[in-house]
PDB file of C-alpha atoms in Angstrom:
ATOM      1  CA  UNK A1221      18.721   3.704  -4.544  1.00 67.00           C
ATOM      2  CA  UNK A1222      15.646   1.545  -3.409  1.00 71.00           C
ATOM      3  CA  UNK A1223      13.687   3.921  -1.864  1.00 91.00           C
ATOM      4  CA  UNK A1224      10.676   6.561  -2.662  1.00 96.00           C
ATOM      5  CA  UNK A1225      11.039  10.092  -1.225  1.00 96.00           C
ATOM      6  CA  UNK A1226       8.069  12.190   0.173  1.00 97.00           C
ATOM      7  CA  UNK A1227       8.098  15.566   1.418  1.00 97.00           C
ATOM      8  CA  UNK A1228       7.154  17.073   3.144  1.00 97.00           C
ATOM      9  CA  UNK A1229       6.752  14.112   6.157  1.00 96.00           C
ATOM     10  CA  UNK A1230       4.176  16.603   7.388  1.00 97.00           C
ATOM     11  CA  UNK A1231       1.954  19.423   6.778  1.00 97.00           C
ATOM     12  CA  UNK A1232      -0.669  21.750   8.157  1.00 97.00           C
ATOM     13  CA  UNK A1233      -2.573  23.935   5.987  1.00 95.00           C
ATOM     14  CA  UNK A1234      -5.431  25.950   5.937  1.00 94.00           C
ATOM     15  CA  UNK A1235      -8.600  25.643   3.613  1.00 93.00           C
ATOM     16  CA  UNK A1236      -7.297  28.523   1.144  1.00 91.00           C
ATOM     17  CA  UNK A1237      -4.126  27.884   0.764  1.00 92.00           C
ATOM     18  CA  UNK A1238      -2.135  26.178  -1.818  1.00 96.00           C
ATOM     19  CA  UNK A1239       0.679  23.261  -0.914  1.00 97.00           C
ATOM     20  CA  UNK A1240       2.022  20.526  -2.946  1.00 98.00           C
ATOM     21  CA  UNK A1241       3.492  17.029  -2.016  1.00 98.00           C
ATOM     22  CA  UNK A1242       6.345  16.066  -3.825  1.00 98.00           C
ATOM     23  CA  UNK A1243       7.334  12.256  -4.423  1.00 98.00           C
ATOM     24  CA  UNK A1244      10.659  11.048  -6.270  1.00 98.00           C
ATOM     25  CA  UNK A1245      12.212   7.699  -7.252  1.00 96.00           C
ATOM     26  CA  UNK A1246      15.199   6.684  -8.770  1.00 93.00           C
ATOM     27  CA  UNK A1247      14.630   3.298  -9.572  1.00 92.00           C
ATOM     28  CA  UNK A1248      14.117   3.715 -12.877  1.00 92.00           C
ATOM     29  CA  UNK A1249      10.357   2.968 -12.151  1.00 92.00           C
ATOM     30  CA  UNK A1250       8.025   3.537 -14.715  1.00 92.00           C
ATOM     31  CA  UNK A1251       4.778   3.857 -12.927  1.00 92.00           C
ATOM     32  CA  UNK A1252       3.820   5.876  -9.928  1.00 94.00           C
ATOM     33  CA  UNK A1253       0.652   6.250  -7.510  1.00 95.00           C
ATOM     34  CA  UNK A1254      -1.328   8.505  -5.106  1.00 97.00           C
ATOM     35  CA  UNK A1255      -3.073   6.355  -2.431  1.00 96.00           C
ATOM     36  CA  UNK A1256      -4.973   8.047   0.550  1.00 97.00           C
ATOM     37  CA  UNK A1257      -4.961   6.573   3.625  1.00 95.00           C
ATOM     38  CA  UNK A1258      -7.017   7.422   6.803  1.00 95.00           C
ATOM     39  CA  UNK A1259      -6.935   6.583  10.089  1.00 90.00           C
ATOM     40  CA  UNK A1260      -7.021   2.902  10.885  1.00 87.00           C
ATOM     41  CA  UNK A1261      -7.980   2.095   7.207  1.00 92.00           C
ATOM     42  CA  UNK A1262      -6.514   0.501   4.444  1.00 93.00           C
ATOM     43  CA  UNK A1263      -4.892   2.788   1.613  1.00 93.00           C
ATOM     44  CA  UNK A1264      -7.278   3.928  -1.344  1.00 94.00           C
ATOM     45  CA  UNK A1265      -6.081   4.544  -4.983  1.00 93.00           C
ATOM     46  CA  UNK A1266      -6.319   8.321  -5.602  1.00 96.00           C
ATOM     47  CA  UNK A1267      -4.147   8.235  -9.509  1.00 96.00           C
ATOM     48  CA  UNK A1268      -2.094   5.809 -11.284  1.00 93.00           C
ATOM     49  CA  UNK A1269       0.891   7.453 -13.716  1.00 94.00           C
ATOM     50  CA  UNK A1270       2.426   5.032 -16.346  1.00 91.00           C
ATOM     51  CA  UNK A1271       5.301   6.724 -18.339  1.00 93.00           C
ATOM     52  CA  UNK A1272       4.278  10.556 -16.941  1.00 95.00           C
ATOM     53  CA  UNK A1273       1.091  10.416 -18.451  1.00 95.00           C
ATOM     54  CA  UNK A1274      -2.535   9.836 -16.218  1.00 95.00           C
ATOM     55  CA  UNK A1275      -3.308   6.222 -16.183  1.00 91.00           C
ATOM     56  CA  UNK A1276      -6.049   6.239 -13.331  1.00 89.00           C
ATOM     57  CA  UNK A1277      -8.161   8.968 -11.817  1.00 92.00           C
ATOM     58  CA  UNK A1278     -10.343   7.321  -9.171  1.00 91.00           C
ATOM     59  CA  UNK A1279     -12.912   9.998  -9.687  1.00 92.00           C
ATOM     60  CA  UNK A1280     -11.050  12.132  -7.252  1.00 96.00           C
ATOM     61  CA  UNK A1281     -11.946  15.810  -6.691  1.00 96.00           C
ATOM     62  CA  UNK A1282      -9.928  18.708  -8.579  1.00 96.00           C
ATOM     63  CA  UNK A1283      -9.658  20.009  -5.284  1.00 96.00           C
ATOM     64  CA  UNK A1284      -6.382  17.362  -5.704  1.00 98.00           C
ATOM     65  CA  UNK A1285      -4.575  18.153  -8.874  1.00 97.00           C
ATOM     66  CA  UNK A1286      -1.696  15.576  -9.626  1.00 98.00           C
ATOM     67  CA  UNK A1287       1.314  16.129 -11.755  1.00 97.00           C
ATOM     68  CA  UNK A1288       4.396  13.872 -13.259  1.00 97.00           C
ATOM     69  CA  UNK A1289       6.884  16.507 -14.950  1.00 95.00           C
ATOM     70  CA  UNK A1290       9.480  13.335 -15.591  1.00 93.00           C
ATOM     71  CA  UNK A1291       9.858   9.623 -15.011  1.00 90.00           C
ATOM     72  CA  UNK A1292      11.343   9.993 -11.402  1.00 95.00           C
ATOM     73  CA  UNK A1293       8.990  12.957 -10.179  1.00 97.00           C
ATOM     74  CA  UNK A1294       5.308  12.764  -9.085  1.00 98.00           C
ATOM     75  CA  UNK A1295       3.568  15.974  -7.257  1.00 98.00           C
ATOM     76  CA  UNK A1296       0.017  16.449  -5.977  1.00 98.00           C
ATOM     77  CA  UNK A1297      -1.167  19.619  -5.733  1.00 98.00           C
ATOM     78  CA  UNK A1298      -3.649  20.368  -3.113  1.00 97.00           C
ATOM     79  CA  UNK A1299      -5.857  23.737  -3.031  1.00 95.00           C
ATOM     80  CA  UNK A1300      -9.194  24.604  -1.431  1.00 94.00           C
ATOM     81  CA  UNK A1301      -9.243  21.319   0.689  1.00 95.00           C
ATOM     82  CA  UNK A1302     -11.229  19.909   3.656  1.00 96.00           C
ATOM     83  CA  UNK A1303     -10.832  19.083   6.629  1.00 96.00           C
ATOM     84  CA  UNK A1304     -11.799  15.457   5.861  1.00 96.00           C
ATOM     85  CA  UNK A1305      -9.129  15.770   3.425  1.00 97.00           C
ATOM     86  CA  UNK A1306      -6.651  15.277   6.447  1.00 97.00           C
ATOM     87  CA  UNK A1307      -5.103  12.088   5.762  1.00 96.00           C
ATOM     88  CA  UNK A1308      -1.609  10.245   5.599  1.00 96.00           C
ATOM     89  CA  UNK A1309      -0.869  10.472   1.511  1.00 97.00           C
ATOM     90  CA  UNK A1310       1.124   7.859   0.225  1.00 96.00           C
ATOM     91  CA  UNK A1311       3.156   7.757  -2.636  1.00 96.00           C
ATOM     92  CA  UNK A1312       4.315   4.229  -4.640  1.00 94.00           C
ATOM     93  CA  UNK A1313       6.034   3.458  -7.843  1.00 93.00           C
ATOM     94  CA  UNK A1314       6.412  -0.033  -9.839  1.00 90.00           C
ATOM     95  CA  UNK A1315       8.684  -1.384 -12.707  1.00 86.00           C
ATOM     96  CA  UNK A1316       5.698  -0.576 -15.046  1.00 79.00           C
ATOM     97  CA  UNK A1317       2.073  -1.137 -14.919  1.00 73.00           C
ATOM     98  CA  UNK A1318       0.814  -5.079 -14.030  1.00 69.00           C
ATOM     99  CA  UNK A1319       1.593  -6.921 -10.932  1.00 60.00           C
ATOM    100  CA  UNK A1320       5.538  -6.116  -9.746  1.00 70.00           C
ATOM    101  CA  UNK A1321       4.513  -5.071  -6.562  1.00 78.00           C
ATOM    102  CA  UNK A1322       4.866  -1.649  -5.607  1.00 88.00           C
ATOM    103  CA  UNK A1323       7.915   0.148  -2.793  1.00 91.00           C
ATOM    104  CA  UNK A1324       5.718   2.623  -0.822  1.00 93.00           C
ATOM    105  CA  UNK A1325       7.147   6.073   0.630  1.00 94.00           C
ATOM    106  CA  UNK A1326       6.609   6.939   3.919  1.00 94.00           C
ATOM    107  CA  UNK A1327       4.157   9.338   3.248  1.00 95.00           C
ATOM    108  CA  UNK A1328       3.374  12.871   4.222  1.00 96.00           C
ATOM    109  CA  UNK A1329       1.075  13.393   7.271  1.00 96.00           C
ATOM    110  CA  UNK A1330      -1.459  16.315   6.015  1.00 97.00           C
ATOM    111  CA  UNK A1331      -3.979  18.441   8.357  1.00 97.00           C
ATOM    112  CA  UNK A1332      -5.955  20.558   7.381  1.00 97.00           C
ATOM    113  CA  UNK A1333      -7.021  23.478   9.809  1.00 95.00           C
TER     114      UNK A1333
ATOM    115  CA  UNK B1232     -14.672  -6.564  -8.560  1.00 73.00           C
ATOM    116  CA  UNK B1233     -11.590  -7.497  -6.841  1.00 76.00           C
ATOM    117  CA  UNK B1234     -11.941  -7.513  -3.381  1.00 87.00           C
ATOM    118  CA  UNK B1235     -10.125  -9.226  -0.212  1.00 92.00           C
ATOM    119  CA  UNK B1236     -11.070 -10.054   2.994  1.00 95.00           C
ATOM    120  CA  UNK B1237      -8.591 -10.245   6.150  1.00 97.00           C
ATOM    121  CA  UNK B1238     -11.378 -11.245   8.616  1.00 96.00           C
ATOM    122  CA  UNK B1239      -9.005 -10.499  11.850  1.00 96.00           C
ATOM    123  CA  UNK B1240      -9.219  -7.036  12.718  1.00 96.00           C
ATOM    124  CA  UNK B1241      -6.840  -7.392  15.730  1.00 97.00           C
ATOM    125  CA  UNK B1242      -4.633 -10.327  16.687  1.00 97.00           C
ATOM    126  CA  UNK B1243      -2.455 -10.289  20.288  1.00 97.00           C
ATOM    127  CA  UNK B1244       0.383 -13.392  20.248  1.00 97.00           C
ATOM    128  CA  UNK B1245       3.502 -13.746  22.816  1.00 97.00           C
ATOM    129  CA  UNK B1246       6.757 -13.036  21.857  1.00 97.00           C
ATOM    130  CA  UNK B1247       8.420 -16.237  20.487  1.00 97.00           C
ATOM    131  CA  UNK B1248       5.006 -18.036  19.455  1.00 98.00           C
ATOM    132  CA  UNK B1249       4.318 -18.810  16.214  1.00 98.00           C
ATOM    133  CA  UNK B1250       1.647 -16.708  13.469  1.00 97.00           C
ATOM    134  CA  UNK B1251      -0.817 -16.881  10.930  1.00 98.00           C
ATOM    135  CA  UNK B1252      -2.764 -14.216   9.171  1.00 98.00           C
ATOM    136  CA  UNK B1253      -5.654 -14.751   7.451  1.00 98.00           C
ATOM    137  CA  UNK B1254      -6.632 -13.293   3.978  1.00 97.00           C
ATOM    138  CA  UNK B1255      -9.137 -14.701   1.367  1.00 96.00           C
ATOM    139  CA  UNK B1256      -9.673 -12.748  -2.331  1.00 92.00           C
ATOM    140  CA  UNK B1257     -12.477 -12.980  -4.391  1.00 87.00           C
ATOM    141  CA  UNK B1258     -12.413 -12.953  -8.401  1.00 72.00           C
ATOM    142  CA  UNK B1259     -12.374 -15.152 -10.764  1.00 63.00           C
ATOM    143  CA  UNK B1260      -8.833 -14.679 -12.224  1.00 71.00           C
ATOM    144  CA  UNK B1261      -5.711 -15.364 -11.662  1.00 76.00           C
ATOM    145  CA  UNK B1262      -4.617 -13.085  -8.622  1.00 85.00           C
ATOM    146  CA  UNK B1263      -1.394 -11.843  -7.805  1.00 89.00           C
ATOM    147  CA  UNK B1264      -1.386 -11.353  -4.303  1.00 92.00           C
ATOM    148  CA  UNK B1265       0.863  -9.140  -1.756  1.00 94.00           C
ATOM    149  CA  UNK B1266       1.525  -8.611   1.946  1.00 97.00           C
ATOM    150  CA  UNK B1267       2.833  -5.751   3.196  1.00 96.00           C
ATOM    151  CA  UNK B1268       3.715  -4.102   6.822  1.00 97.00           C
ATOM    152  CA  UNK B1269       2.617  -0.491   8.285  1.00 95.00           C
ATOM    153  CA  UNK B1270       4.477   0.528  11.488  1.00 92.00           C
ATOM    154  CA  UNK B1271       2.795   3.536  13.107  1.00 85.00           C
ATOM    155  CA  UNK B1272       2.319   6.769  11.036  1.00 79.00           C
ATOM    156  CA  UNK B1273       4.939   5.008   8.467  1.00 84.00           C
ATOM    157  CA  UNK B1274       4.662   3.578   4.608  1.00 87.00           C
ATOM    158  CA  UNK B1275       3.782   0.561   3.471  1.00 92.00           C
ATOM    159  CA  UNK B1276       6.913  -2.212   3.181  1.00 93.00           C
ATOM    160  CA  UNK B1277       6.317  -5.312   1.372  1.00 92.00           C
ATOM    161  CA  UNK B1278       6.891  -8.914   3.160  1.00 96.00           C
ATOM    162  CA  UNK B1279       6.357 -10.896   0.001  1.00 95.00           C
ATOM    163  CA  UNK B1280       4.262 -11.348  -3.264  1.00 92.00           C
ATOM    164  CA  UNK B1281       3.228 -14.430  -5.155  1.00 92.00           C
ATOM    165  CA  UNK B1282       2.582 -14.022  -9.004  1.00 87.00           C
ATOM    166  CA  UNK B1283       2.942 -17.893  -9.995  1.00 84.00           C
ATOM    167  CA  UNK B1284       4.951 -20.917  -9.570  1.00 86.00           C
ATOM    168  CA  UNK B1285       5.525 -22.470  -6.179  1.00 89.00           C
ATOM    169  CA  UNK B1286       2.561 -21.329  -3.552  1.00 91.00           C
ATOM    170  CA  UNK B1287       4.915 -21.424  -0.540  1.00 96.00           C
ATOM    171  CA  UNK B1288       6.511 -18.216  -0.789  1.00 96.00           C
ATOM    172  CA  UNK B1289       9.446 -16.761   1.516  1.00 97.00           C
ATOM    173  CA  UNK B1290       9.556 -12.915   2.420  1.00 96.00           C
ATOM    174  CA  UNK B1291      11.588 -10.493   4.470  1.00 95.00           C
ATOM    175  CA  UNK B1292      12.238 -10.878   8.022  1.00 95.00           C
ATOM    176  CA  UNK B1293      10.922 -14.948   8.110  1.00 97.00           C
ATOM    177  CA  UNK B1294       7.491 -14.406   7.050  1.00 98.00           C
ATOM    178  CA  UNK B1295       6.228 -16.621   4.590  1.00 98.00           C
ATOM    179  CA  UNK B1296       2.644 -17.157   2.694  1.00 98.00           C
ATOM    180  CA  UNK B1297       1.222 -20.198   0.845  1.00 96.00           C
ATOM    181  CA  UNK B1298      -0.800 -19.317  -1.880  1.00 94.00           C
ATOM    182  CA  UNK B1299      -4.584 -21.729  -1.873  1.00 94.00           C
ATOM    183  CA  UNK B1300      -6.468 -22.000  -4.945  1.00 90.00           C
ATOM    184  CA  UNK B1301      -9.404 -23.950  -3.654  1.00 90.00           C
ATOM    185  CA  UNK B1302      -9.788 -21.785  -0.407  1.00 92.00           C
ATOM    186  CA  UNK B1303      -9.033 -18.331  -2.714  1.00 92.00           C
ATOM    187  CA  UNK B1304      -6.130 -17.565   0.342  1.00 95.00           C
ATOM    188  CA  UNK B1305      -3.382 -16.402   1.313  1.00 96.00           C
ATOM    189  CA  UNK B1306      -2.257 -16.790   4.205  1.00 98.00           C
ATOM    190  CA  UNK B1307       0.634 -15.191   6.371  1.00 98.00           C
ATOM    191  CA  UNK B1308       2.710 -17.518   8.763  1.00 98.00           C
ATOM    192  CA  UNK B1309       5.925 -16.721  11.380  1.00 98.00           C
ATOM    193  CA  UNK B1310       7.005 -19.391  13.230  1.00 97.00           C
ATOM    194  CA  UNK B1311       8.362 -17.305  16.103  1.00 97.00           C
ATOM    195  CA  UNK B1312       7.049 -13.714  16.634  1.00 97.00           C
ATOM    196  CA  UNK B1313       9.640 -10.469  17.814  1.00 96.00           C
ATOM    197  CA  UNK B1314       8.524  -7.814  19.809  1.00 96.00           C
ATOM    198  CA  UNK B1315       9.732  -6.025  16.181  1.00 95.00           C
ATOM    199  CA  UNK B1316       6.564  -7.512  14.508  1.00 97.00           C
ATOM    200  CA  UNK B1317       3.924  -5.407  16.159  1.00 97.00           C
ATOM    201  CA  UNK B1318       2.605  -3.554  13.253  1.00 97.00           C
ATOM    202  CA  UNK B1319      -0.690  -3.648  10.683  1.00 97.00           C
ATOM    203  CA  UNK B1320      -0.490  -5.810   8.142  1.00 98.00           C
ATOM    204  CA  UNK B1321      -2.429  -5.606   4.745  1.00 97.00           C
ATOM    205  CA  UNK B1322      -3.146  -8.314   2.432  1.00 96.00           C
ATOM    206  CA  UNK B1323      -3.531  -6.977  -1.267  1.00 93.00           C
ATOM    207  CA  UNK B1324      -4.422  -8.041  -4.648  1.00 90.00           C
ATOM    208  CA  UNK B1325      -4.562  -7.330  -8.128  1.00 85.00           C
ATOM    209  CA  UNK B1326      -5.198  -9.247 -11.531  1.00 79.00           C
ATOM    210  CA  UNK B1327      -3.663  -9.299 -14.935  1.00 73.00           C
ATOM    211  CA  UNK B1328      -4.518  -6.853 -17.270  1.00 69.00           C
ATOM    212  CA  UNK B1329      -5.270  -4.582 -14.161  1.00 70.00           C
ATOM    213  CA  UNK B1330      -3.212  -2.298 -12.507  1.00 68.00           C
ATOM    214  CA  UNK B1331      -5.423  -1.719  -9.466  1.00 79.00           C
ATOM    215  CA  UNK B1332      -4.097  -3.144  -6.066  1.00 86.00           C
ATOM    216  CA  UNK B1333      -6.572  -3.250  -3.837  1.00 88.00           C
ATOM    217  CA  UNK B1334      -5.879  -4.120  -0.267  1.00 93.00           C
ATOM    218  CA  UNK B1335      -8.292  -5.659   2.727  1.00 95.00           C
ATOM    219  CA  UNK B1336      -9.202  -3.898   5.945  1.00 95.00           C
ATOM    220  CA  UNK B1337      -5.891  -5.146   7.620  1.00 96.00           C
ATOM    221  CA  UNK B1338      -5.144  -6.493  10.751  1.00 97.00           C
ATOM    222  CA  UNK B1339      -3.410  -5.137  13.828  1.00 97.00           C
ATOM    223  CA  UNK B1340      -0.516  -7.472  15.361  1.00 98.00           C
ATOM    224  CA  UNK B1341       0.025  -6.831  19.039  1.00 97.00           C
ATOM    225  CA  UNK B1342       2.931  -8.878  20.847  1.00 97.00           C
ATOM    226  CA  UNK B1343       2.878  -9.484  24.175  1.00 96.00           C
ATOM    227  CA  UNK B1344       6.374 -10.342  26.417  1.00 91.00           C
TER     228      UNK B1344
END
């Protein structure tokens, strides 16, 4: 298996509820990544895991909550957002932290309404 | 800070001619550089990476990218363009010791029959 998972590919949620985006891997990868990525832009760095625990926070609000319960699993968990929230979110892992080059998911389309 | 520059926002080529896009980075380390692909509303798939060694280097579907100390570049090349190869590509980098990739502004590949 070469290949990270997100789901859902889309979702549409209103400012007061609560969702969650759910990434896995089964490469045996030891690091994993938010990036946000917005219309026509390049992706930005939201958190960097290395072995389940927070490596990076890019001073992101706690309006985004991220959480790695094992070595294959990485959630976000969204509450309370904007509309300028609404973004593609994409998910990466990596051998380990340093240069390996990352395999990106497809990400998860998000609106919020 | 790391930072790199792709300073084509949109390129148009004919099917069958041949491609190069441009990327510069800007630090004073070693870089270890990336290129990756972005079809519509999809991830992020990487074409190649360079870390050391020989600064020619050969990706997926016949891209390649030679690696240019002096000029701080890195530059993407096709000799013959597909209709396939529409797409945005991204030019990244990051630097030993950190785990931050940081990618330029990108630049939109239109093919024309």
């Amino acid at each position: 298996d070469t290949e990270v998972t997100q789901t859902p590919k889309h979702l549409v949620m209103g400012m007061t509820n609560k969702k969650s985006l759910k990434c896995e891997q089964h490469m045996g990868h030891r690091a994993m990544y938010w990036y946000k990525q917005k219309a026509k832009k390049p992706p930005e760095l939201m958190f960097v895991y290395s072995y389940e625990k927070l490596s990076i926070n890019e001073s992101v609000p706690s309006r985004f909550s991220p959480e790695c319960p094992n070595s294959s699993l990485l959630n976000l968990h969204l509450h309370a957002l904007q509309p300028e929230d609404s973004a593609l979110y994409l998910c990466a892992s990596s051998q380990a932290l340093g240069n390996y080059g990352y395999t990106f998911g497809s990400g998860t389309r998000l609106t919020v309404v | 800070a790391q930072s790199v520059t792709q300073p084509d926002i949109h390129i148009t080529v004919s099917e069958g001619a041949s491609l190069e896009l441009r990327c510069n980075y800007s630090y004073g380390a070693t870089p270890y550089l990336f290129w990756y692909v972005q079809s519509p509303g999809q991830g992020l798939q990487l074409l190649l990476k360079y870390f050391s060694g020989d600064t020619l280097v050969q990706g997926i579907k016949g891209f390649e990218a030679e690696f240019k100390r002096s000029q701080s570049s890195f530059n993407l090349r096709k000799p013959s363009v597909h209709w396939s190869d529409a797409a945005e590509y991204f030019c990244a980098v990051s630097f030993f010791g950190n785990e931050k990739l940081t990618f330029g502004t990108g630049t939109r590949l239109t093919i024309i029959p």
